[in-house]
């Protein structure tokens, strides 16, 4: 029997999969681990809870953090406020558990790589792992960028002296072998505003999609019945946490335009933030639109492929209001993978996989009329919806898989070793 290679996937946040059951973090973690599995690796996951969709797999072994049952007693709501005493205790005990657990794990096991998504506590893991195991660091958003992630933004720094020093961030970069980022914009932030010395180990590697899970489903009548959706409706869906850059005011105007023009259209909004969901329900109720705008809250990751398949058209609406866009959305790739046409705002590396006129329609930010018209044109043309959906599925399976994402990381690591970097 051939021994399989093994990696350690480190979840560097306390009870993250219990406290945040939806969103890009879950999708990314599931995808990365699945990509390594497809490359012939066994994966040890050090976490507090199993990862949704990967609870039972013979090639995955969970190594739980110490004292997790004691720490589970901390209220979830305290997680939202670091200044809260309980939240600070939660943070302290998690850091202690992280140090204790990781130190023992790396002494008892042999790994080819360790993989860590950067976080405020990631420096603890990086210091334990760095130098002992090649560390692949995934940077979803540089920690020093956080103050600039606000509506209408701050003035972008002209030099790195203006950016506050972040010990945790720099420690993670120093201890890593590879820094993988999802866009050129984030790579530029690191090299320009943190340090240019990290440039050689930065890999620009956009997010991907699990095309085995996110795929077209033909028989969805039971799902429509479950969510009380009329089979004659043309369903326009959007899945998001609905943060400031989704611009709900513009989105509402788009929805109103479409509903007034086409009586068959039903909007299905899948909102990952339960507080935002309650706010949006109240808002649409005030506008007397809840009969034609259905809102679903915190749908579990494993249910999302079915929910997306309920839709005839999917939309990805962003408006950064001239603030430097610095995210690479996973959701629109899931849209393509389920074989649906996508209407999206043309914001560079956010909706980068959408090809205008081929698998979707791209519209400039703030162009409410064009966005509305794009939805309406697809609503009237079922053949165009099907052809664009097919092209989207082809794009996802040929170019946007997590297998290719991990393959790029492994080849990059080999090249670094070849040239002695």
PDB file of C-alpha atoms in Angstrom, residues 42-258:
ATOM      1  CA  UNK A  42      -4.675  13.019   3.413  1.00  0.00           C
ATOM      2  CA  UNK A  43      -5.733  16.063   5.434  1.00  0.00           C
ATOM      3  CA  UNK A  44      -5.560  16.543   9.179  1.00  0.00           C
ATOM      4  CA  UNK A  45      -7.826  19.429  10.200  1.00  0.00           C
ATOM      5  CA  UNK A  46      -7.208  21.079  13.547  1.00  0.00           C
ATOM      6  CA  UNK A  47     -10.459  22.802  14.489  1.00  0.00           C
ATOM      7  CA  UNK A  48     -13.141  23.140  17.152  1.00  0.00           C
ATOM      8  CA  UNK A  49     -15.899  21.726  14.941  1.00  0.00           C
ATOM      9  CA  UNK A  50     -16.163  19.690  11.717  1.00  0.00           C
ATOM     10  CA  UNK A  51     -16.265  21.610   8.463  1.00  0.00           C
ATOM     11  CA  UNK A  52     -19.698  21.622   6.766  1.00  0.00           C
ATOM     12  CA  UNK A  53     -19.721  19.131   3.899  1.00  0.00           C
ATOM     13  CA  UNK A  54     -16.566  17.358   5.093  1.00  0.00           C
ATOM     14  CA  UNK A  55     -17.799  15.640   8.239  1.00  0.00           C
ATOM     15  CA  UNK A  56     -17.313  12.095   6.938  1.00  0.00           C
ATOM     16  CA  UNK A  57     -14.358  11.386   4.686  1.00  0.00           C
ATOM     17  CA  UNK A  58     -11.874   8.541   5.149  1.00  0.00           C
ATOM     18  CA  UNK A  59      -8.976  10.764   4.072  1.00  0.00           C
ATOM     19  CA  UNK A  60      -9.787  13.500   6.590  1.00  0.00           C
ATOM     20  CA  UNK A  61      -8.865  13.326  10.256  1.00  0.00           C
ATOM     21  CA  UNK A  62     -10.059  15.930  12.767  1.00  0.00           C
ATOM     22  CA  UNK A  63      -7.656  16.924  15.535  1.00  0.00           C
ATOM     23  CA  UNK A  64      -9.703  19.048  17.891  1.00  0.00           C
ATOM     24  CA  UNK A  65      -8.330  21.920  19.953  1.00  0.00           C
ATOM     25  CA  UNK A  66      -8.007  21.410  23.692  1.00  0.00           C
ATOM     26  CA  UNK A  67     -10.731  22.539  26.114  1.00  0.00           C
ATOM     27  CA  UNK A  68     -13.220  22.958  23.274  1.00  0.00           C
ATOM     28  CA  UNK A  69     -16.176  21.805  25.389  1.00  0.00           C
ATOM     29  CA  UNK A  70     -15.315  24.342  28.082  1.00  0.00           C
ATOM     30  CA  UNK A  71     -14.878  27.105  25.525  1.00  0.00           C
ATOM     31  CA  UNK A  72     -18.157  26.203  23.852  1.00  0.00           C
ATOM     32  CA  UNK A  73     -19.893  27.641  26.915  1.00  0.00           C
ATOM     33  CA  UNK A  74     -18.936  31.166  25.838  1.00  0.00           C
ATOM     34  CA  UNK A  75     -22.022  32.861  24.320  1.00  0.00           C
ATOM     35  CA  UNK A  76     -21.898  33.303  20.556  1.00  0.00           C
ATOM     36  CA  UNK A  77     -23.023  36.917  20.820  1.00  0.00           C
ATOM     37  CA  UNK A  78     -19.826  37.752  22.717  1.00  0.00           C
ATOM     38  CA  UNK A  79     -17.899  36.816  19.579  1.00  0.00           C
ATOM     39  CA  UNK A  80     -19.229  39.994  17.985  1.00  0.00           C
ATOM     40  CA  UNK A  81     -17.702  42.357  20.533  1.00  0.00           C
ATOM     41  CA  UNK A  82     -14.044  41.969  21.454  1.00  0.00           C
ATOM     42  CA  UNK A  83     -14.354  44.544  24.236  1.00  0.00           C
ATOM     43  CA  UNK A  84     -16.831  42.302  26.010  1.00  0.00           C
ATOM     44  CA  UNK A  85     -15.203  40.489  28.966  1.00  0.00           C
ATOM     45  CA  UNK A  86     -16.558  37.084  27.923  1.00  0.00           C
ATOM     46  CA  UNK A  87     -15.287  37.663  24.398  1.00  0.00           C
ATOM     47  CA  UNK A  88     -11.819  38.476  25.716  1.00  0.00           C
ATOM     48  CA  UNK A  89     -11.837  35.331  27.841  1.00  0.00           C
ATOM     49  CA  UNK A  90     -12.922  33.354  24.794  1.00  0.00           C
ATOM     50  CA  UNK A  91     -10.000  34.820  22.838  1.00  0.00           C
ATOM     51  CA  UNK A  92      -7.517  34.108  25.624  1.00  0.00           C
ATOM     52  CA  UNK A  93      -8.522  30.473  26.102  1.00  0.00           C
ATOM     53  CA  UNK A  94      -8.563  29.861  22.358  1.00  0.00           C
ATOM     54  CA  UNK A  95      -5.028  31.218  21.973  1.00  0.00           C
ATOM     55  CA  UNK A  96      -3.891  29.011  24.858  1.00  0.00           C
ATOM     56  CA  UNK A  97      -5.571  25.959  23.277  1.00  0.00           C
ATOM     57  CA  UNK A  98      -4.079  26.791  19.870  1.00  0.00           C
ATOM     58  CA  UNK A  99      -0.527  26.913  21.273  1.00  0.00           C
ATOM     59  CA  UNK A 100      -0.932  23.738  23.293  1.00  0.00           C
ATOM     60  CA  UNK A 101      -2.613  21.722  20.549  1.00  0.00           C
ATOM     61  CA  UNK A 102      -0.427  22.719  17.593  1.00  0.00           C
ATOM     62  CA  UNK A 103       2.809  22.136  19.483  1.00  0.00           C
ATOM     63  CA  UNK A 104       1.801  18.539  20.266  1.00  0.00           C
ATOM     64  CA  UNK A 105       0.374  17.874  16.801  1.00  0.00           C
ATOM     65  CA  UNK A 106       3.532  18.764  14.882  1.00  0.00           C
ATOM     66  CA  UNK A 107       5.668  16.694  17.279  1.00  0.00           C
ATOM     67  CA  UNK A 108       3.550  13.583  16.685  1.00  0.00           C
ATOM     68  CA  UNK A 109       2.960  13.893  12.928  1.00  0.00           C
ATOM     69  CA  UNK A 110       4.838  14.423   9.690  1.00  0.00           C
ATOM     70  CA  UNK A 111       3.312  16.831   7.190  1.00  0.00           C
ATOM     71  CA  UNK A 112       4.400  17.934   3.745  1.00  0.00           C
ATOM     72  CA  UNK A 113       2.640  21.282   4.169  1.00  0.00           C
ATOM     73  CA  UNK A 114       0.606  23.258   6.664  1.00  0.00           C
ATOM     74  CA  UNK A 115      -2.171  25.514   5.392  1.00  0.00           C
ATOM     75  CA  UNK A 116      -3.491  28.515   7.323  1.00  0.00           C
ATOM     76  CA  UNK A 117      -5.939  31.282   6.484  1.00  0.00           C
ATOM     77  CA  UNK A 118      -4.507  34.512   7.902  1.00  0.00           C
ATOM     78  CA  UNK A 119      -6.344  35.942  10.906  1.00  0.00           C
ATOM     79  CA  UNK A 120      -5.782  38.071  13.993  1.00  0.00           C
ATOM     80  CA  UNK A 121      -4.653  34.955  15.904  1.00  0.00           C
ATOM     81  CA  UNK A 122      -2.787  33.413  12.973  1.00  0.00           C
ATOM     82  CA  UNK A 123       0.608  34.632  14.176  1.00  0.00           C
ATOM     83  CA  UNK A 124       0.453  32.131  17.035  1.00  0.00           C
ATOM     84  CA  UNK A 125       0.082  29.218  14.633  1.00  0.00           C
ATOM     85  CA  UNK A 126       2.643  30.696  12.230  1.00  0.00           C
ATOM     86  CA  UNK A 127       5.318  30.951  14.932  1.00  0.00           C
ATOM     87  CA  UNK A 128       4.787  27.316  15.938  1.00  0.00           C
ATOM     88  CA  UNK A 129       4.669  25.995  12.356  1.00  0.00           C
ATOM     89  CA  UNK A 130       7.120  28.303  10.552  1.00  0.00           C
ATOM     90  CA  UNK A 131      10.530  26.730   9.969  1.00  0.00           C
ATOM     91  CA  UNK A 132       9.304  23.242  10.872  1.00  0.00           C
ATOM     92  CA  UNK A 133       6.744  22.687   8.109  1.00  0.00           C
ATOM     93  CA  UNK A 134       6.403  24.691   4.859  1.00  0.00           C
ATOM     94  CA  UNK A 135       3.495  27.042   5.601  1.00  0.00           C
ATOM     95  CA  UNK A 136       1.006  28.080   2.922  1.00  0.00           C
ATOM     96  CA  UNK A 137      -0.699  31.261   4.103  1.00  0.00           C
ATOM     97  CA  UNK A 138      -4.005  32.247   2.511  1.00  0.00           C
ATOM     98  CA  UNK A 139      -4.620  35.989   2.765  1.00  0.00           C
ATOM     99  CA  UNK A 140      -8.285  36.792   2.327  1.00  0.00           C
ATOM    100  CA  UNK A 141      -7.712  40.389   3.330  1.00  0.00           C
ATOM    101  CA  UNK A 142      -4.494  41.911   4.718  1.00  0.00           C
ATOM    102  CA  UNK A 143      -5.089  42.814   8.362  1.00  0.00           C
ATOM    103  CA  UNK A 144      -3.610  46.281   7.850  1.00  0.00           C
ATOM    104  CA  UNK A 145      -6.246  46.934   5.159  1.00  0.00           C
ATOM    105  CA  UNK A 146      -9.137  46.622   7.632  1.00  0.00           C
ATOM    106  CA  UNK A 147      -9.427  50.360   8.502  1.00  0.00           C
ATOM    107  CA  UNK A 148      -9.827  51.127   4.786  1.00  0.00           C
ATOM    108  CA  UNK A 149     -12.691  48.681   4.246  1.00  0.00           C
ATOM    109  CA  UNK A 150     -15.454  51.230   4.814  1.00  0.00           C
ATOM    110  CA  UNK A 151     -18.146  52.827   2.724  1.00  0.00           C
ATOM    111  CA  UNK A 152     -16.764  55.819   0.857  1.00  0.00           C
ATOM    112  CA  UNK A 153     -13.469  54.741   2.370  1.00  0.00           C
ATOM    113  CA  UNK A 154     -10.499  56.573   3.733  1.00  0.00           C
ATOM    114  CA  UNK A 155      -7.903  58.275   1.607  1.00  0.00           C
ATOM    115  CA  UNK A 156      -5.711  55.503   0.280  1.00  0.00           C
ATOM    116  CA  UNK A 157      -2.194  55.669   1.727  1.00  0.00           C
ATOM    117  CA  UNK A 158       0.521  57.055  -0.509  1.00  0.00           C
ATOM    118  CA  UNK A 159       3.308  55.143   1.264  1.00  0.00           C
ATOM    119  CA  UNK A 160       3.677  52.372   3.807  1.00  0.00           C
ATOM    120  CA  UNK A 161       4.578  54.748   6.636  1.00  0.00           C
ATOM    121  CA  UNK A 162       0.911  55.805   6.719  1.00  0.00           C
ATOM    122  CA  UNK A 163      -0.274  52.230   7.320  1.00  0.00           C
ATOM    123  CA  UNK A 164      -0.387  51.101  10.935  1.00  0.00           C
ATOM    124  CA  UNK A 165       2.124  48.367  11.794  1.00  0.00           C
ATOM    125  CA  UNK A 166       0.405  45.043  12.374  1.00  0.00           C
ATOM    126  CA  UNK A 167       2.510  42.547  14.301  1.00  0.00           C
ATOM    127  CA  UNK A 168       0.227  39.582  13.692  1.00  0.00           C
ATOM    128  CA  UNK A 169       0.099  40.205   9.939  1.00  0.00           C
ATOM    129  CA  UNK A 170       3.863  40.593   9.478  1.00  0.00           C
ATOM    130  CA  UNK A 171       4.641  37.583  11.646  1.00  0.00           C
ATOM    131  CA  UNK A 172       2.408  35.407   9.478  1.00  0.00           C
ATOM    132  CA  UNK A 173       4.074  36.699   6.295  1.00  0.00           C
ATOM    133  CA  UNK A 174       7.561  36.177   7.755  1.00  0.00           C
ATOM    134  CA  UNK A 175       6.893  32.594   8.812  1.00  0.00           C
ATOM    135  CA  UNK A 176       5.142  31.473   5.618  1.00  0.00           C
ATOM    136  CA  UNK A 177       6.692  29.765   2.605  1.00  0.00           C
ATOM    137  CA  UNK A 178       3.922  30.906   0.253  1.00  0.00           C
ATOM    138  CA  UNK A 179       1.495  33.806   0.564  1.00  0.00           C
ATOM    139  CA  UNK A 180      -1.482  33.084  -1.653  1.00  0.00           C
ATOM    140  CA  UNK A 181      -3.809  36.017  -2.395  1.00  0.00           C
ATOM    141  CA  UNK A 182      -6.921  36.110  -4.553  1.00  0.00           C
ATOM    142  CA  UNK A 183      -6.199  39.263  -6.554  1.00  0.00           C
ATOM    143  CA  UNK A 184      -3.487  41.601  -7.811  1.00  0.00           C
ATOM    144  CA  UNK A 185      -4.976  44.350  -5.650  1.00  0.00           C
ATOM    145  CA  UNK A 186      -4.271  42.502  -2.419  1.00  0.00           C
ATOM    146  CA  UNK A 187      -0.818  41.511  -3.608  1.00  0.00           C
ATOM    147  CA  UNK A 188      -0.113  45.160  -4.373  1.00  0.00           C
ATOM    148  CA  UNK A 189      -1.259  46.181  -0.890  1.00  0.00           C
ATOM    149  CA  UNK A 190       1.158  43.733   0.750  1.00  0.00           C
ATOM    150  CA  UNK A 191       4.192  44.687  -1.338  1.00  0.00           C
ATOM    151  CA  UNK A 192       3.537  48.434  -1.288  1.00  0.00           C
ATOM    152  CA  UNK A 193       2.125  49.067   2.177  1.00  0.00           C
ATOM    153  CA  UNK A 194       3.561  46.231   4.292  1.00  0.00           C
ATOM    154  CA  UNK A 195       6.904  45.236   2.750  1.00  0.00           C
ATOM    155  CA  UNK A 196       8.318  44.569  -0.721  1.00  0.00           C
ATOM    156  CA  UNK A 197      10.423  41.718   0.722  1.00  0.00           C
ATOM    157  CA  UNK A 198       7.405  39.388   0.484  1.00  0.00           C
ATOM    158  CA  UNK A 199       7.033  39.799  -3.280  1.00  0.00           C
ATOM    159  CA  UNK A 200       8.860  36.618  -4.338  1.00  0.00           C
ATOM    160  CA  UNK A 201       6.668  34.328  -2.250  1.00  0.00           C
ATOM    161  CA  UNK A 202       3.337  35.902  -3.192  1.00  0.00           C
ATOM    162  CA  UNK A 203       1.129  33.849  -5.497  1.00  0.00           C
ATOM    163  CA  UNK A 204      -1.890  35.530  -7.069  1.00  0.00           C
ATOM    164  CA  UNK A 205      -4.408  32.712  -7.121  1.00  0.00           C
ATOM    165  CA  UNK A 206      -8.120  33.627  -7.479  1.00  0.00           C
ATOM    166  CA  UNK A 207     -10.770  31.700  -5.600  1.00  0.00           C
ATOM    167  CA  UNK A 208     -12.483  28.725  -7.187  1.00  0.00           C
ATOM    168  CA  UNK A 209     -15.617  26.578  -6.993  1.00  0.00           C
ATOM    169  CA  UNK A 210     -16.392  22.953  -6.186  1.00  0.00           C
ATOM    170  CA  UNK A 211     -18.057  21.882  -9.433  1.00  0.00           C
ATOM    171  CA  UNK A 212     -18.890  18.457  -7.981  1.00  0.00           C
ATOM    172  CA  UNK A 213     -21.212  20.068  -5.443  1.00  0.00           C
ATOM    173  CA  UNK A 214     -22.291  23.158  -7.339  1.00  0.00           C
ATOM    174  CA  UNK A 215     -23.817  21.711 -10.492  1.00  0.00           C
ATOM    175  CA  UNK A 216     -27.086  21.909 -12.454  1.00  0.00           C
ATOM    176  CA  UNK A 217     -30.039  20.062 -10.939  1.00  0.00           C
ATOM    177  CA  UNK A 218     -32.995  19.360 -13.228  1.00  0.00           C
ATOM    178  CA  UNK A 219     -35.663  18.184 -10.791  1.00  0.00           C
ATOM    179  CA  UNK A 220     -36.304  21.064  -8.395  1.00  0.00           C
ATOM    180  CA  UNK A 221     -40.103  20.958  -8.063  1.00  0.00           C
ATOM    181  CA  UNK A 222     -39.890  19.714  -4.461  1.00  0.00           C
ATOM    182  CA  UNK A 223     -37.479  22.520  -3.591  1.00  0.00           C
ATOM    183  CA  UNK A 224     -39.822  25.103  -5.117  1.00  0.00           C
ATOM    184  CA  UNK A 225     -42.650  23.674  -3.076  1.00  0.00           C
ATOM    185  CA  UNK A 226     -40.511  23.757   0.069  1.00  0.00           C
ATOM    186  CA  UNK A 227     -39.868  27.475  -0.368  1.00  0.00           C
ATOM    187  CA  UNK A 228     -43.364  28.288  -1.687  1.00  0.00           C
ATOM    188  CA  UNK A 229     -42.151  29.371  -5.118  1.00  0.00           C
ATOM    189  CA  UNK A 230     -44.660  29.310  -7.964  1.00  0.00           C
ATOM    190  CA  UNK A 231     -43.466  27.118 -10.849  1.00  0.00           C
ATOM    191  CA  UNK A 232     -44.441  29.875 -13.316  1.00  0.00           C
ATOM    192  CA  UNK A 233     -42.190  32.462 -11.652  1.00  0.00           C
ATOM    193  CA  UNK A 234     -38.972  33.648 -13.243  1.00  0.00           C
ATOM    194  CA  UNK A 235     -36.702  33.591 -10.218  1.00  0.00           C
ATOM    195  CA  UNK A 236     -33.887  36.146  -9.960  1.00  0.00           C
ATOM    196  CA  UNK A 237     -31.527  35.200  -7.127  1.00  0.00           C
ATOM    197  CA  UNK A 238     -28.716  36.807  -5.193  1.00  0.00           C
ATOM    198  CA  UNK A 239     -26.711  35.278  -2.346  1.00  0.00           C
ATOM    199  CA  UNK A 240     -24.652  37.589  -0.166  1.00  0.00           C
ATOM    200  CA  UNK A 241     -23.980  38.886   3.341  1.00  0.00           C
ATOM    201  CA  UNK A 242     -25.281  42.225   1.968  1.00  0.00           C
ATOM    202  CA  UNK A 243     -22.473  44.444   3.134  1.00  0.00           C
ATOM    203  CA  UNK A 244     -22.054  48.116   2.266  1.00  0.00           C
ATOM    204  CA  UNK A 245     -20.474  47.379  -1.111  1.00  0.00           C
ATOM    205  CA  UNK A 246     -23.588  45.489  -2.276  1.00  0.00           C
ATOM    206  CA  UNK A 247     -25.359  48.877  -2.116  1.00  0.00           C
ATOM    207  CA  UNK A 248     -28.861  47.924  -1.020  1.00  0.00           C
ATOM    208  CA  UNK A 249     -30.351  51.279  -2.115  1.00  0.00           C
ATOM    209  CA  UNK A 250     -29.329  50.672  -5.722  1.00  0.00           C
ATOM    210  CA  UNK A 251     -30.362  47.039  -5.489  1.00  0.00           C
ATOM    211  CA  UNK A 252     -33.850  47.997  -4.300  1.00  0.00           C
ATOM    212  CA  UNK A 253     -34.243  50.360  -7.241  1.00  0.00           C
ATOM    213  CA  UNK A 254     -33.205  47.556  -9.607  1.00  0.00           C
ATOM    214  CA  UNK A 255     -35.705  45.198  -7.982  1.00  0.00           C
ATOM    215  CA  UNK A 256     -38.517  47.767  -8.213  1.00  0.00           C
ATOM    216  CA  UNK A 257     -37.746  48.416 -11.896  1.00  0.00           C
ATOM    217  CA  UNK A 258     -37.844  44.716 -12.751  1.00  0.00           C
TER     218      UNK A 258
END
